[in-house]
């Protein structure tokens, strides 16, 4: 089925390395091996090729819209003449599709967007994507609060695509949900700079930092509970109790304290309680049941 090109379907963001320049030396890794887990489109082009200047940006756009279900490797035949000869490239642009380590489809010359879209869509629909299935299962488990199951599913998704931002960010949140900050930090340690700029990863790192900061400043929960009971109007004490609860992994109880603080004095300390709630929502994920429930309660408090 060909989707109306004027109405592209919404999709997840493509991984940071979904589009790259390739060469003879990297061809085995970038195309042959990579296509064992995700279809790879190879665009053979040349600087002097007029149609290439139109086709290549079109393919890039459609690959981005595919949301990580297909990758693009661009190869300049002038710089990689031996590779072009091995693959019998007679003219440019020539576009190959690789799946399972071998070419499965191709076309030569400039094509209208509808045909290029159909070419790429056929790849994404005809190939089983266990990584996508695992990612969906992981996100469902995370949303249900089953962090242990989410870790297992995210691990499977990352086997299919070790650099998938959503899977990496989800693994961070699942590890944090299990109280393992060290393991969460290890997920993002050593990631390349381009991936560290991805919004999903930026948000996940912020979640780690929130948990670490909370633990550093957290007091004893039992002591803080006693002090809050003795002085229920002390805003700072209640804020400290919420921080301590979150640091101990008692997220729902922490949310309750911050919501109560917003209810009694929403403007206290430059709306510190509301801002902390938003950080917690981002840390545990916007689809988490605690977030969904708390956001409704927060809206009720703010607009009552």
Coordinates of C-alpha atoms in Angstrom, one line a residue:
X1 CA 0.0 0.0 0.0
X2 CA 1.3 3.5 -0.9
X3 CA 0.7 6.2 1.6
X4 CA -0.5 9.6 0.3
X5 CA 2.8 11.5 0.2
X6 CA 1.1 14.7 1.2
X7 CA 0.0 13.0 4.4
X8 CA 3.0 11.1 5.8
X9 CA 2.2 8.9 8.8
X10 CA 3.5 10.0 12.2
X11 CA 6.5 8.0 13.3
X12 CA 9.1 7.9 16.0
X13 CA 12.3 9.8 15.6
X14 CA 14.9 8.0 13.5
X15 CA 18.1 7.0 15.4
X16 CA 21.0 9.4 15.2
X17 CA 22.9 7.1 12.8
X18 CA 20.0 6.3 10.5
X19 CA 21.7 8.2 7.7
X20 CA 25.4 8.1 7.1
X21 CA 28.1 8.4 4.4
X22 CA 29.7 5.1 3.6
X23 CA 32.8 3.9 1.7
X24 CA 34.4 0.7 0.6
X25 CA 36.1 0.1 3.9
X26 CA 32.9 0.5 6.0
X27 CA 30.5 -1.2 3.5
X28 CA 30.6 -4.6 5.3
X29 CA 29.7 -3.1 8.7
X30 CA 27.4 -0.3 7.5
X31 CA 25.4 -2.3 5.0
X32 CA 26.0 -6.1 5.1
X33 CA 26.0 -6.6 8.8
X34 CA 23.6 -3.7 9.6
X35 CA 21.0 -5.2 7.2
X36 CA 20.9 -8.3 9.3
X37 CA 18.8 -6.4 11.8
X38 CA 17.3 -3.5 9.9
X39 CA 16.8 -2.9 6.1
X40 CA 19.5 -0.6 4.6
X41 CA 19.0 1.6 1.6
X42 CA 22.3 2.3 -0.3
X43 CA 22.3 5.4 -2.4
X44 CA 25.1 5.5 -5.0
X45 CA 25.7 9.0 -6.2
X46 CA 28.3 11.4 -7.6
X47 CA 28.9 15.1 -7.1
X48 CA 28.4 15.8 -10.8
X49 CA 25.1 14.0 -11.0
X50 CA 22.2 16.4 -11.4
X51 CA 19.3 13.9 -10.5
X52 CA 21.2 12.8 -7.4
X53 CA 20.9 16.3 -6.0
X54 CA 17.1 15.9 -5.9
X55 CA 16.8 12.1 -5.2
X56 CA 19.2 12.0 -2.2
X57 CA 17.4 14.6 -0.1
X58 CA 14.1 12.9 -0.9
X59 CA 15.4 9.5 0.3
X60 CA 16.9 11.2 3.5
X61 CA 13.5 12.7 4.3
X62 CA 11.6 9.4 3.8
X63 CA 14.2 7.5 5.9
X64 CA 13.7 10.0 8.7
X65 CA 10.0 9.5 8.5
X66 CA 10.4 5.8 8.8
X67 CA 11.5 6.3 12.4
X68 CA 14.4 3.9 12.6
X69 CA 12.8 1.1 10.6
X70 CA 15.2 1.6 7.7
X71 CA 18.7 3.1 7.4
X72 CA 20.4 5.0 4.6
X73 CA 24.1 4.7 3.5
X74 CA 25.2 7.2 0.8
X75 CA 28.2 6.2 -1.3
X76 CA 30.1 8.6 -3.6
X77 CA 31.1 6.4 -6.6
X78 CA 34.0 8.7 -7.6
X79 CA 35.6 8.1 -4.2
X80 CA 34.7 4.4 -4.2
X81 CA 35.3 3.2 -7.7
X82 CA 36.3 -0.4 -6.8
X83 CA 33.1 -0.9 -4.8
X84 CA 31.0 0.6 -7.6
X85 CA 32.7 -1.8 -10.0
X86 CA 32.1 -4.8 -7.8
X87 CA 28.4 -4.0 -7.5
X88 CA 28.2 -3.3 -11.3
X89 CA 27.0 0.3 -10.9
X90 CA 26.6 1.5 -14.5
X91 CA 25.0 4.9 -13.8
X92 CA 23.9 7.2 -11.0
X93 CA 21.7 7.5 -9.1
X94 CA 21.5 3.8 -8.4
X95 CA 19.7 2.8 -5.2
X96 CA 19.9 -0.7 -3.6
X97 CA 17.9 -2.2 -0.7
X98 CA 19.7 -4.7 1.5
X99 CA 18.0 -7.1 3.8
X100 CA 19.6 -10.0 5.7
X101 CA 23.0 -9.2 4.2
X102 CA 22.0 -9.2 0.5
X103 CA 20.4 -6.9 -2.0
X104 CA 16.6 -7.5 -2.4
X105 CA 15.5 -4.6 -4.5
X106 CA 16.9 -1.7 -6.6
X107 CA 16.1 1.1 -8.9
X108 CA 18.1 3.4 -11.3
X109 CA 17.5 7.0 -12.0
X110 CA 15.4 9.7 -10.5
X111 CA 11.9 8.6 -9.3
X112 CA 8.8 10.5 -8.2
X113 CA 8.3 10.7 -4.4
X114 CA 5.4 8.3 -4.5
X115 CA 7.5 5.5 -6.0
X116 CA 10.5 6.1 -3.6
X117 CA 8.1 6.2 -0.7
X118 CA 6.5 2.9 -1.8
X119 CA 10.0 1.4 -2.2
X120 CA 11.0 2.2 1.4
X121 CA 7.6 1.3 2.8
X122 CA 7.7 -2.1 1.2
X123 CA 11.0 -2.7 3.0
X124 CA 9.6 -1.7 6.4
X125 CA 6.4 -3.8 5.9
X126 CA 7.9 -6.9 4.4
X127 CA 10.6 -7.5 7.1
X128 CA 9.8 -8.8 10.5
X129 CA 11.0 -6.3 13.1
X130 CA 11.5 -8.1 16.5
X131 CA 13.3 -5.1 17.8
X132 CA 10.2 -3.0 17.2
X133 CA 8.1 -5.6 18.9
X134 CA 10.5 -5.8 21.9
X135 CA 10.5 -2.0 22.2
X136 CA 6.7 -1.8 22.3
X137 CA 6.6 -4.6 24.9
X138 CA 9.2 -2.7 26.9
X139 CA 7.3 0.5 26.8
X140 CA 4.1 -1.2 27.8
X141 CA 5.9 -2.8 30.8
X142 CA 7.4 0.5 31.8
X143 CA 4.1 2.2 31.6
X144 CA 2.6 -0.5 33.8
X145 CA 5.3 -0.1 36.4
X146 CA 6.9 -3.5 35.7
X147 CA 10.5 -2.3 35.6
X148 CA 12.1 -5.7 35.7
X149 CA 10.2 -6.9 32.7
X150 CA 10.9 -3.6 31.0
X151 CA 14.7 -4.1 31.5
X152 CA 14.5 -7.5 29.8
X153 CA 12.4 -6.2 26.8
X154 CA 14.6 -3.1 26.4
X155 CA 17.7 -5.4 26.3
X156 CA 16.1 -7.4 23.5
X157 CA 15.3 -4.2 21.6
X158 CA 18.9 -2.9 22.0
X159 CA 20.2 -6.2 20.5
X160 CA 18.4 -5.2 17.3
X161 CA 19.5 -1.6 17.4
X162 CA 22.1 -0.8 20.1
X163 CA 21.9 2.9 19.5
X164 CA 18.1 3.4 19.4
X165 CA 17.4 6.5 21.5
X166 CA 13.9 5.4 22.8
X167 CA 15.3 2.0 23.9
X168 CA 18.3 3.5 25.6
X169 CA 16.2 6.1 27.4
X170 CA 13.7 3.5 28.4
X171 CA 16.4 1.3 29.8
X172 CA 17.6 4.2 31.9
X173 CA 14.1 4.8 33.3
X174 CA 13.6 1.1 34.0
X175 CA 16.9 0.9 35.8
X176 CA 16.0 4.0 37.8
X177 CA 12.6 2.4 38.6
X178 CA 14.5 -0.6 40.1
X179 CA 16.6 1.8 42.2
X180 CA 19.8 1.0 40.3
X181 CA 21.2 4.5 39.5
X182 CA 24.7 3.0 38.7
X183 CA 23.2 0.7 36.1
X184 CA 21.2 3.6 34.7
X185 CA 24.3 5.8 34.4
X186 CA 26.1 2.9 32.7
X187 CA 23.5 2.8 29.9
X188 CA 24.5 6.3 28.7
X189 CA 28.2 6.2 29.5
X190 CA 30.3 6.4 26.4
X191 CA 27.6 7.2 24.0
X192 CA 28.8 9.3 21.0
X193 CA 28.2 13.1 21.1
X194 CA 25.5 13.0 18.4
X195 CA 23.5 10.5 20.4
X196 CA 23.9 12.5 23.6
X197 CA 22.1 15.4 21.9
X198 CA 19.1 13.3 21.1
X199 CA 16.0 14.6 23.1
X200 CA 15.2 11.2 24.4
X201 CA 18.7 10.7 25.8
X202 CA 18.9 14.3 27.1
X203 CA 15.7 13.6 29.1
X204 CA 17.0 10.3 30.4
X205 CA 20.2 11.9 31.6
X206 CA 18.2 14.6 33.4
X207 CA 16.2 11.8 35.1
X208 CA 19.5 10.2 36.4
X209 CA 20.7 13.6 37.7
X210 CA 17.4 14.2 39.5
X211 CA 17.6 10.9 41.3
X212 CA 21.3 11.4 42.2
X213 CA 20.6 14.9 43.4
X214 CA 17.7 13.8 45.5
X215 CA 19.7 11.1 47.1
X216 CA 22.5 13.5 48.0
X217 CA 20.2 15.9 49.7
X218 CA 17.8 13.4 51.2
X219 CA 17.3 13.1 54.9
X220 CA 15.9 10.2 57.0
X221 CA 12.3 9.4 55.9
X222 CA 11.1 8.4 59.4
X223 CA 12.6 11.4 61.0
X224 CA 11.2 13.8 58.4
X225 CA 7.7 12.2 58.8
X226 CA 7.8 12.8 62.5
X227 CA 8.9 16.4 62.0
X228 CA 6.2 17.0 59.3
X229 CA 3.5 15.6 61.7
X230 CA 4.7 18.0 64.4
X231 CA 4.9 21.0 62.0
X232 CA 2.5 20.3 59.1
X233 CA 2.7 23.9 57.9
X234 CA 6.4 23.9 57.5
X235 CA 6.8 24.0 53.7
X236 CA 10.5 23.2 53.6
X237 CA 10.1 20.1 55.8
X238 CA 7.4 18.7 53.5
X239 CA 9.5 19.4 50.5
X240 CA 12.5 17.6 52.1
X241 CA 10.2 14.7 53.0
X242 CA 9.1 14.4 49.3
X243 CA 12.7 14.5 48.2
X244 CA 13.7 11.8 50.7
X245 CA 10.8 9.6 49.6
X246 CA 11.7 9.9 45.9
X247 CA 15.4 9.2 46.7
X248 CA 14.3 6.0 48.4
X249 CA 12.2 4.9 45.4
X250 CA 8.9 5.7 47.1
X251 CA 7.8 7.7 44.1
X252 CA 4.0 7.6 44.7
X253 CA 4.4 8.8 48.3
X254 CA 6.8 11.5 47.1
X255 CA 4.3 12.7 44.6
X256 CA 1.6 12.9 47.3
X257 CA 3.8 15.2 49.4
X258 CA 4.6 17.5 46.6
X259 CA 1.0 17.7 45.5
X260 CA 0.0 18.5 49.0
X261 CA 2.5 21.3 49.1
X262 CA 1.2 22.7 45.8
X263 CA -2.3 22.5 47.2
X264 CA -1.5 24.5 50.4
X265 CA 0.9 26.9 48.9
X266 CA 1.5 26.6 45.1
X267 CA 3.7 29.7 45.0
X268 CA 6.1 28.7 47.8
X269 CA 9.8 29.0 46.9
X270 CA 9.1 30.0 43.3
X271 CA 6.7 27.1 42.8
X272 CA 9.4 24.6 43.8
X273 CA 6.9 21.8 44.5
X274 CA 5.2 22.1 41.1
X275 CA 8.6 22.2 39.3
X276 CA 9.8 19.2 41.2
X277 CA 6.7 17.3 40.2
X278 CA 7.4 18.0 36.6
X279 CA 11.0 16.7 37.0
X280 CA 9.6 13.5 38.5
X281 CA 7.1 13.1 35.7
X282 CA 10.0 13.4 33.2
X283 CA 12.2 11.1 35.2
X284 CA 9.7 8.2 35.4
X285 CA 8.2 8.9 32.0
X286 CA 5.0 10.7 30.9
X287 CA 3.2 7.4 30.2
X288 CA 3.8 6.0 33.7
X289 CA 0.6 5.4 35.7
X290 CA 1.9 7.6 38.5
X291 CA 2.5 10.4 36.1
X292 CA -0.9 10.1 34.4
X293 CA -2.7 10.1 37.7
X294 CA -0.6 12.8 39.3
X295 CA -1.0 15.1 36.3
X296 CA -4.7 14.9 36.6
X297 CA -4.5 15.7 40.3
X298 CA -2.1 18.5 39.7
X299 CA -4.4 20.1 37.1
X300 CA -7.3 19.8 39.5
X301 CA -5.3 21.6 42.2
X302 CA -4.0 24.3 39.9
X303 CA -7.3 25.1 38.3
X304 CA -9.6 24.6 41.3

